[in-house]
C-alpha cells in the first residue's frame, strides 16, 4: 500500500498514482502513454496468484480494453483484496472507455467512443459513425476526432465546388486583368491539452477579472552591480529575475494589504509570500510557484527557481507546485521587450510584467545623465486591490530595486 503505480501527466503537471490498498498488480487497463478519462480505472490490484474476474469488476466493455492491453508482470506482493485503482480527480485527461449505444433505436449498432471524443464531435458537427476508432476494441478516442477534423477541414469547400453547375466559359477580353492570387495554404495543428487549458484559463481571467495597470520604472544600475558582485564572489549564479523575485517579496512585506487572493465569499489574506514564475515551454506557458520567498536567501531562491524551470521544461512539475501564489512574475526582458502587460492568473490578485533593462536619459539631482531603467507593469485585480494600494506596492517595489541591499537582508 502506498507504492506508486503510475505517473499521470495532466495538462500542466505530473501526478503520482499510489495504491490505496495492499496487493499486487494483476492487470493493467491502460497502456503506457495512453490517454484516459478522469476517474477511469487504470489497473486491478489483487492477491498474488488470484484469478480476478475482470469482466465482473469492470463490465463487458471495460473487459474488452483489459484484454487488449494484456496481463502485466507480477509486482512485489503487499497482500490485500482485489480492487480498482482509479485516476485522482485532479489528474485531468481523456479516457478510452465505453459509451452509451448510438441513437437510432434498439436495432442500431452500438458505437463506442470516449466522452471527450463525443463532445469534440458534437462541437465540430462530425458524425462519429463515419470514423474508425484506434482505441482498444475499436473505440473512438480523442486523437481519432482530431485527425478527422484536420483531414476534413477543406471538405465543405470541395463539396460546394463539386456541386456548383458548370457555366459556359465566357470569351476572354483582350486586356483581361491577371487572376487574383490564391490565399496562402496552411496546416491545421490540433490543440494540445496544455494549450486548451491555457486558452481556457486566460479567456476566463480576461473576461471575468477587472484588470487595471500600474507602471513602475526603477533604475537598476545598483541591482545589476549587486548581481555582478554576488556572481563574482563564488560558485553561486544569480539571475536578474532571482533578484526581482526577492524584490517582489520585499514589496509585500512593506505593503502587506496587497498580499491577498480574491474569493467569491471572502478575501484571503496570505501570511507569507509565494511567487509564481512564468516559464515558457514547448507546450505553452506554465507558472510554478516558489514557496516562502520572503524567508529565503537569494542563493536559495536562485537554486529553487532553476530547479522549477528545468522540471517545467521537462514536463515534470507536480500539481501542487502550480497552485496558489501571491503574484506571478513574467519576465520578457531577456528577449529585449521594453514593456508589456500580462493577464492575471487567478486566484492571484496581481502579475508583474518585467521588461528589458535599457539605458536611457535620466535626471539625477537636476542634472541629465544616462541610467539603466527597467519598465515593469503591474496588472492587478480591482476587486481585491484598489488603485492607491497598487501604487503603494509599485512604489515599494521600485524602492527595493533601486536600493537592492535590502534584498540581501
Coordinates of C-alpha atoms in Angstrom, one line a residue:
X1 CA 0.0 0.0 0.0
X2 CA 1.3 3.5 -0.9
X3 CA 3.5 2.2 -3.7
X4 CA 3.4 4.4 -6.8
X5 CA 1.6 2.5 -9.6
X6 CA 1.9 5.1 -12.3
X7 CA 2.7 8.7 -13.1
X8 CA -0.2 10.6 -14.7
X9 CA 0.6 13.5 -16.9
X10 CA -2.1 16.2 -16.8
X11 CA -2.4 19.4 -18.8
X12 CA 0.5 21.0 -16.9
X13 CA 1.8 18.7 -14.2
X14 CA 2.7 15.1 -13.3
X15 CA 0.7 13.4 -10.6
X16 CA 1.8 10.1 -8.9
X17 CA -1.0 7.5 -8.6
X18 CA -0.4 5.4 -5.4
X19 CA -2.0 2.1 -4.4
X20 CA -4.7 2.8 -1.8
X21 CA -4.8 -0.9 -0.7
X22 CA -2.3 -3.7 -0.3
X23 CA -1.9 -6.2 -3.2
X24 CA -0.1 -7.0 -6.4
X25 CA -0.7 -5.5 -9.8
X26 CA -2.9 -8.1 -11.5
X27 CA -3.9 -6.3 -14.7
X28 CA -3.2 -3.1 -16.5
X29 CA -6.2 -1.4 -18.0
X30 CA -4.3 1.4 -19.8
X31 CA -1.1 1.2 -21.8
X32 CA 1.8 3.4 -21.1
X33 CA 1.3 6.8 -22.9
X34 CA -2.5 6.2 -23.3
X35 CA -5.0 9.0 -22.7
X36 CA -7.6 8.2 -20.1
X37 CA -10.6 9.9 -18.6
X38 CA -10.6 11.4 -15.1
X39 CA -11.8 8.7 -12.7
X40 CA -11.5 5.8 -15.1
X41 CA -10.0 2.6 -13.8
X42 CA -6.4 2.1 -14.9
X43 CA -5.3 -1.1 -13.1
X44 CA -6.6 -4.0 -11.0
X45 CA -5.0 -5.0 -7.7
X46 CA -5.3 -8.4 -6.1
X47 CA -3.6 -11.0 -4.1
X48 CA -0.6 -12.9 -5.5
X49 CA -1.9 -15.7 -7.8
X50 CA -5.5 -14.6 -7.5
X51 CA -7.7 -15.2 -10.5
X52 CA -9.6 -11.9 -10.8
X53 CA -12.8 -11.7 -12.8
X54 CA -12.1 -8.5 -14.6
X55 CA -15.4 -8.6 -16.6
X56 CA -17.3 -8.7 -13.3
X57 CA -15.4 -5.8 -11.9
X58 CA -15.4 -3.5 -14.9
X59 CA -18.3 -4.7 -17.1
X60 CA -18.1 -6.2 -20.5
X61 CA -16.9 -3.0 -22.3
X62 CA -14.0 -2.4 -20.0
X63 CA -13.1 -6.0 -20.1
X64 CA -12.5 -5.7 -23.9
X65 CA -10.0 -2.9 -23.1
X66 CA -8.4 -5.1 -20.5
X67 CA -7.9 -8.0 -22.9
X68 CA -6.4 -5.6 -25.5
X69 CA -3.8 -4.4 -23.0
X70 CA -2.9 -7.9 -21.8
X71 CA -1.7 -9.0 -18.4
X72 CA 1.0 -7.0 -16.5
X73 CA 4.1 -8.7 -15.0
X74 CA 3.5 -9.5 -11.3
X75 CA 4.7 -6.9 -8.9
X76 CA 6.0 -7.4 -5.4
X77 CA 3.2 -8.7 -3.2
X78 CA 2.0 -6.4 -0.4
X79 CA -1.2 -8.5 0.5
X80 CA -5.0 -7.4 0.3
X81 CA -8.3 -7.9 -1.6
X82 CA -8.8 -7.1 -5.3
X83 CA -9.9 -3.5 -6.1
X84 CA -9.8 -0.9 -8.8
X85 CA -7.2 1.8 -8.9
X86 CA -8.6 5.0 -10.4
X87 CA -7.2 8.2 -11.5
X88 CA -7.5 11.0 -8.9
X89 CA -9.9 13.8 -9.8
X90 CA -7.0 16.4 -10.1
X91 CA -5.4 14.3 -12.8
X92 CA -7.1 15.8 -15.9
X93 CA -7.2 13.7 -19.1
X94 CA -9.3 11.7 -21.5
X95 CA -10.3 8.0 -21.3
X96 CA -10.5 5.0 -23.5
X97 CA -13.8 3.8 -22.1
X98 CA -17.2 2.5 -23.2
X99 CA -20.0 4.9 -24.1
X100 CA -23.8 4.6 -24.4
X101 CA -25.2 3.0 -27.6
X102 CA -25.7 5.2 -30.6
X103 CA -29.0 6.8 -31.2
X104 CA -31.4 5.3 -33.6
X105 CA -33.4 2.7 -31.7
X106 CA -32.6 -0.7 -30.3
X107 CA -31.6 -2.1 -33.6
X108 CA -28.9 0.5 -34.1
X109 CA -25.3 -0.7 -34.0
X110 CA -23.6 0.1 -30.7
X111 CA -21.0 2.8 -31.0
X112 CA -18.1 3.0 -28.6
X113 CA -16.4 6.4 -28.1
X114 CA -14.9 8.3 -25.2
X115 CA -16.8 11.2 -23.7
X116 CA -14.3 13.8 -24.9
X117 CA -14.5 12.3 -28.4
X118 CA -18.2 12.6 -28.4
X119 CA -18.0 16.2 -27.1
X120 CA -15.5 17.2 -29.7
X121 CA -17.5 15.6 -32.5
X122 CA -20.6 17.5 -31.4
X123 CA -18.8 20.8 -31.4
X124 CA -17.3 20.1 -34.9
X125 CA -20.7 18.7 -36.2
X126 CA -18.9 15.4 -37.0
X127 CA -20.7 12.1 -37.5
X128 CA -18.9 9.6 -35.2
X129 CA -20.4 6.7 -37.2
X130 CA -18.1 7.6 -40.1
X131 CA -14.9 7.3 -38.0
X132 CA -12.7 4.3 -37.5
X133 CA -11.6 4.0 -33.8
X134 CA -8.0 3.5 -32.9
X135 CA -8.6 2.7 -29.2
X136 CA -8.9 -0.7 -27.6
X137 CA -11.8 -2.7 -29.0
X138 CA -12.1 -0.2 -31.9
X139 CA -13.2 2.7 -29.6
X140 CA -13.2 6.2 -31.0
X141 CA -10.9 8.3 -28.9
X142 CA -9.8 12.0 -29.0
X143 CA -7.0 11.5 -31.5
X144 CA -9.4 10.0 -34.0
X145 CA -11.7 13.0 -33.8
X146 CA -8.8 15.4 -34.0
X147 CA -7.5 13.6 -37.1
X148 CA -10.9 13.6 -38.7
X149 CA -11.3 17.4 -38.1
X150 CA -7.8 18.1 -39.5
X151 CA -8.4 15.9 -42.6
X152 CA -11.9 17.2 -43.3
X153 CA -11.1 20.9 -43.0
X154 CA -11.4 21.5 -46.7
X155 CA -14.2 19.0 -47.4
X156 CA -17.1 21.6 -47.3
X157 CA -15.3 23.9 -49.8
X158 CA -14.6 20.9 -52.1
X159 CA -18.1 19.6 -51.9
X160 CA -19.5 23.1 -52.7
X161 CA -17.2 23.4 -55.7
X162 CA -18.2 20.0 -57.0
X163 CA -21.9 20.7 -56.6
X164 CA -21.8 24.0 -58.5
X165 CA -23.2 23.8 -62.1
X166 CA -20.7 24.3 -64.9
X167 CA -21.4 27.5 -66.8
X168 CA -20.2 28.1 -70.4
X169 CA -16.8 29.8 -70.4
X170 CA -17.0 33.4 -71.4
X171 CA -14.6 34.7 -74.1
X172 CA -11.6 36.3 -72.6
X173 CA -11.4 40.1 -73.0
X174 CA -8.4 41.3 -75.0
X175 CA -7.0 43.1 -72.0
X176 CA -8.2 40.8 -69.1
X177 CA -6.7 41.5 -65.7
X178 CA -4.5 38.8 -64.2
X179 CA -6.2 36.2 -62.0
X180 CA -6.1 37.0 -58.2
X181 CA -3.6 35.1 -56.2
X182 CA -5.0 32.2 -54.1
X183 CA -4.8 32.7 -50.3
X184 CA -1.8 31.1 -48.7
X185 CA -2.3 27.5 -47.7
X186 CA -1.9 26.3 -44.1
X187 CA -1.6 23.2 -41.9
X188 CA -4.0 22.5 -39.1
X189 CA -2.3 21.6 -35.9
X190 CA -4.7 20.2 -33.3
X191 CA -4.6 21.8 -29.9
X192 CA -2.7 20.0 -27.1
X193 CA -4.4 19.6 -23.7
X194 CA -2.0 22.2 -22.3
X195 CA -2.8 24.7 -25.0
X196 CA -6.5 24.2 -24.4
X197 CA -6.1 24.7 -20.6
X198 CA -4.1 27.9 -21.2
X199 CA -6.7 29.3 -23.6
X200 CA -9.5 28.4 -21.2
X201 CA -7.9 30.0 -18.1
X202 CA -6.7 33.2 -19.8
X203 CA -10.0 33.7 -21.5
X204 CA -11.8 33.3 -18.2
X205 CA -9.4 35.6 -16.5
X206 CA -9.6 38.4 -19.0
X207 CA -13.4 38.1 -19.3
X208 CA -14.2 38.0 -15.6
X209 CA -11.4 39.8 -13.7
X210 CA -11.4 43.6 -13.9
X211 CA -7.7 44.3 -14.7
X212 CA -6.0 47.6 -14.2
X213 CA -2.4 48.5 -14.7
X214 CA 0.3 50.5 -12.8
X215 CA 3.7 51.2 -14.4
X216 CA 7.0 51.4 -12.5
X217 CA 10.3 52.5 -13.9
X218 CA 13.0 51.7 -11.4
X219 CA 16.7 52.4 -12.2
X220 CA 18.5 49.0 -12.0
X221 CA 22.2 50.2 -12.1
X222 CA 22.7 49.3 -8.4
X223 CA 20.8 46.0 -8.9
X224 CA 23.0 44.9 -11.8
X225 CA 26.1 45.9 -9.8
X226 CA 24.9 43.8 -6.9
X227 CA 24.4 40.8 -9.2
X228 CA 27.9 41.2 -10.6
X229 CA 29.4 41.2 -7.2
X230 CA 27.4 38.2 -6.0
X231 CA 28.2 36.1 -9.1
X232 CA 31.9 37.1 -8.8
X233 CA 32.2 36.0 -5.2
X234 CA 31.9 32.2 -5.7
X235 CA 30.1 29.4 -7.5
X236 CA 26.7 30.9 -6.8
X237 CA 24.9 32.2 -10.0
X238 CA 22.1 34.6 -9.5
X239 CA 19.9 36.0 -12.3
X240 CA 18.3 39.4 -12.6
X241 CA 14.9 37.6 -12.3
X242 CA 16.0 36.0 -9.0
X243 CA 16.7 39.5 -7.6
X244 CA 13.4 40.8 -9.0
X245 CA 11.5 37.9 -7.3
X246 CA 13.2 38.8 -3.9
X247 CA 12.3 42.5 -4.5
X248 CA 8.6 41.5 -5.1
X249 CA 8.6 39.6 -1.7
X250 CA 10.1 42.7 0.0
X251 CA 7.4 44.9 -1.5
X252 CA 4.8 42.7 0.0
X253 CA 6.4 42.9 3.4
X254 CA 6.2 46.7 3.0
X255 CA 2.6 46.7 1.8
X256 CA 1.0 43.5 3.3
X257 CA -2.5 44.7 2.5
X258 CA -1.8 43.8 -1.2
X259 CA -0.9 40.2 -0.4
X260 CA -4.5 38.9 -0.9
X261 CA -6.4 36.5 -3.1
X262 CA -10.0 37.2 -4.2
X263 CA -12.7 34.7 -3.5
X264 CA -16.4 34.8 -4.2
X265 CA -17.4 34.7 -0.5
X266 CA -14.3 36.2 1.2
X267 CA -10.8 37.6 0.7
X268 CA -7.8 35.5 1.7
X269 CA -5.0 37.5 3.4
X270 CA -1.8 35.5 2.9
X271 CA 0.7 35.1 5.7
X272 CA 3.7 34.5 3.5
X273 CA 4.9 35.4 0.0
X274 CA 4.7 32.7 -2.6
X275 CA 5.8 33.9 -6.0
X276 CA 4.9 32.1 -9.3
X277 CA 7.5 32.3 -12.1
X278 CA 6.2 32.3 -15.7
X279 CA 8.2 29.7 -17.7
X280 CA 7.9 29.3 -21.5
X281 CA 7.9 25.6 -22.6
X282 CA 7.5 23.9 -25.9
X283 CA 3.9 23.2 -25.0
X284 CA 3.0 26.6 -23.6
X285 CA 3.3 28.8 -20.5
X286 CA 3.4 27.3 -17.0
X287 CA 3.7 29.1 -13.7
X288 CA 5.4 27.0 -11.0
X289 CA 5.3 28.6 -7.5
X290 CA 8.3 29.4 -5.3
X291 CA 7.1 29.0 -1.7
X292 CA 8.1 31.3 1.1
X293 CA 10.3 33.7 -0.9
X294 CA 10.2 36.2 1.9
X295 CA 12.0 33.8 4.1
X296 CA 14.6 32.5 1.6
X297 CA 18.1 33.9 1.0
X298 CA 18.9 34.9 -2.6
X299 CA 21.0 31.8 -3.1
X300 CA 18.1 29.5 -2.2
X301 CA 15.7 31.5 -4.5
X302 CA 18.2 31.0 -7.3
X303 CA 18.7 27.2 -6.8
X304 CA 14.9 26.5 -6.3
X305 CA 14.0 28.7 -9.3
X306 CA 16.5 26.9 -11.5
X307 CA 15.1 23.5 -10.4
X308 CA 11.5 24.6 -11.1
X309 CA 12.3 26.0 -14.5
X310 CA 14.2 22.8 -15.5
X311 CA 11.4 20.5 -14.4
X312 CA 8.8 22.7 -16.0
X313 CA 10.5 22.4 -19.4
X314 CA 10.8 18.7 -18.9
X315 CA 7.1 18.3 -18.1
X316 CA 7.9 17.0 -14.6
X317 CA 6.1 19.5 -12.4
X318 CA 3.7 18.3 -9.7
X319 CA 0.2 19.7 -9.4
X320 CA 0.8 21.2 -6.0
X321 CA 3.7 23.2 -7.5
X322 CA 1.3 25.0 -9.8
X323 CA -1.3 26.1 -7.2
X324 CA -1.7 29.2 -5.1
X325 CA 0.7 32.1 -5.0
X326 CA 0.6 35.8 -4.1
X327 CA 1.7 37.1 -7.6
X328 CA 3.3 35.9 -10.8
X329 CA 6.5 37.4 -12.3
X330 CA 6.6 37.3 -16.1
X331 CA 9.9 38.4 -17.5
X332 CA 10.4 39.1 -21.2
X333 CA 13.4 41.4 -20.6
X334 CA 15.8 38.7 -21.9
X335 CA 14.1 38.9 -25.3
X336 CA 14.7 42.7 -25.5
X337 CA 11.0 43.5 -24.9
X338 CA 10.9 47.0 -23.4
X339 CA 7.4 46.9 -22.0
X340 CA 4.3 44.7 -21.9
X341 CA 1.3 43.9 -19.8
X342 CA 0.2 40.4 -18.6
X343 CA -3.0 38.7 -17.9
X344 CA -3.7 37.7 -14.3
X345 CA -3.5 34.1 -13.1
X346 CA -6.5 33.7 -10.7
X347 CA -6.8 33.4 -7.7
X348 CA -3.8 35.6 -7.6
X349 CA -4.5 39.3 -7.5
X350 CA -1.5 40.6 -9.4
X351 CA 1.0 39.8 -12.1
X352 CA 4.2 41.8 -12.7
X353 CA 5.4 42.1 -16.3
X354 CA 9.1 42.8 -16.4
X355 CA 10.7 44.4 -19.4
X356 CA 14.3 44.8 -20.6
X357 CA 16.8 46.9 -18.6
X358 CA 17.7 49.6 -21.1
X359 CA 20.0 52.6 -20.9
X360 CA 18.2 56.0 -21.3
X361 CA 18.4 59.6 -20.2
X362 CA 17.5 60.2 -16.6
X363 CA 17.6 63.2 -14.3
X364 CA 19.7 62.9 -11.1
X365 CA 19.8 65.9 -8.7
X366 CA 18.7 68.2 -11.5
X367 CA 21.3 67.0 -14.0
X368 CA 20.8 64.9 -17.1
X369 CA 22.7 61.6 -17.1
X370 CA 22.5 58.1 -18.5
X371 CA 20.9 55.4 -16.4
X372 CA 19.6 51.8 -16.8
X373 CA 15.9 51.7 -16.4
X374 CA 13.6 48.6 -16.3
X375 CA 9.9 49.2 -17.1
X376 CA 7.6 47.0 -15.1
X377 CA 3.8 46.8 -15.5
X378 CA 1.7 45.6 -12.5
X379 CA -1.6 44.1 -13.6
X380 CA -4.0 44.0 -10.6
X381 CA -7.4 42.6 -9.8
X382 CA -9.5 45.7 -9.0
X383 CA -11.9 43.6 -6.9
X384 CA -9.1 42.8 -4.4
X385 CA -6.6 45.6 -4.9
X386 CA -7.5 49.3 -5.2
X387 CA -5.6 51.7 -7.4
X388 CA -3.9 53.5 -4.5
X389 CA -2.9 50.2 -2.9
X390 CA -1.3 49.0 -6.2
X391 CA 0.5 52.3 -6.5
X392 CA 1.9 52.0 -3.0
X393 CA 3.1 48.4 -3.8
X394 CA 4.7 49.6 -7.0
X395 CA 6.5 52.4 -5.1
X396 CA 7.8 49.9 -2.5
X397 CA 9.0 47.6 -5.3
X398 CA 10.8 50.5 -7.0
X399 CA 12.4 51.5 -3.7
X400 CA 13.8 48.0 -3.1
X401 CA 15.1 47.6 -6.7
X402 CA 16.9 50.9 -6.5
X403 CA 18.4 50.1 -3.1
X404 CA 19.0 46.4 -3.5
X405 CA 21.0 45.7 -0.4
X406 CA 17.6 45.3 1.3
X407 CA 17.2 42.1 -0.8
X408 CA 20.1 40.5 1.0
X409 CA 18.9 41.3 4.5

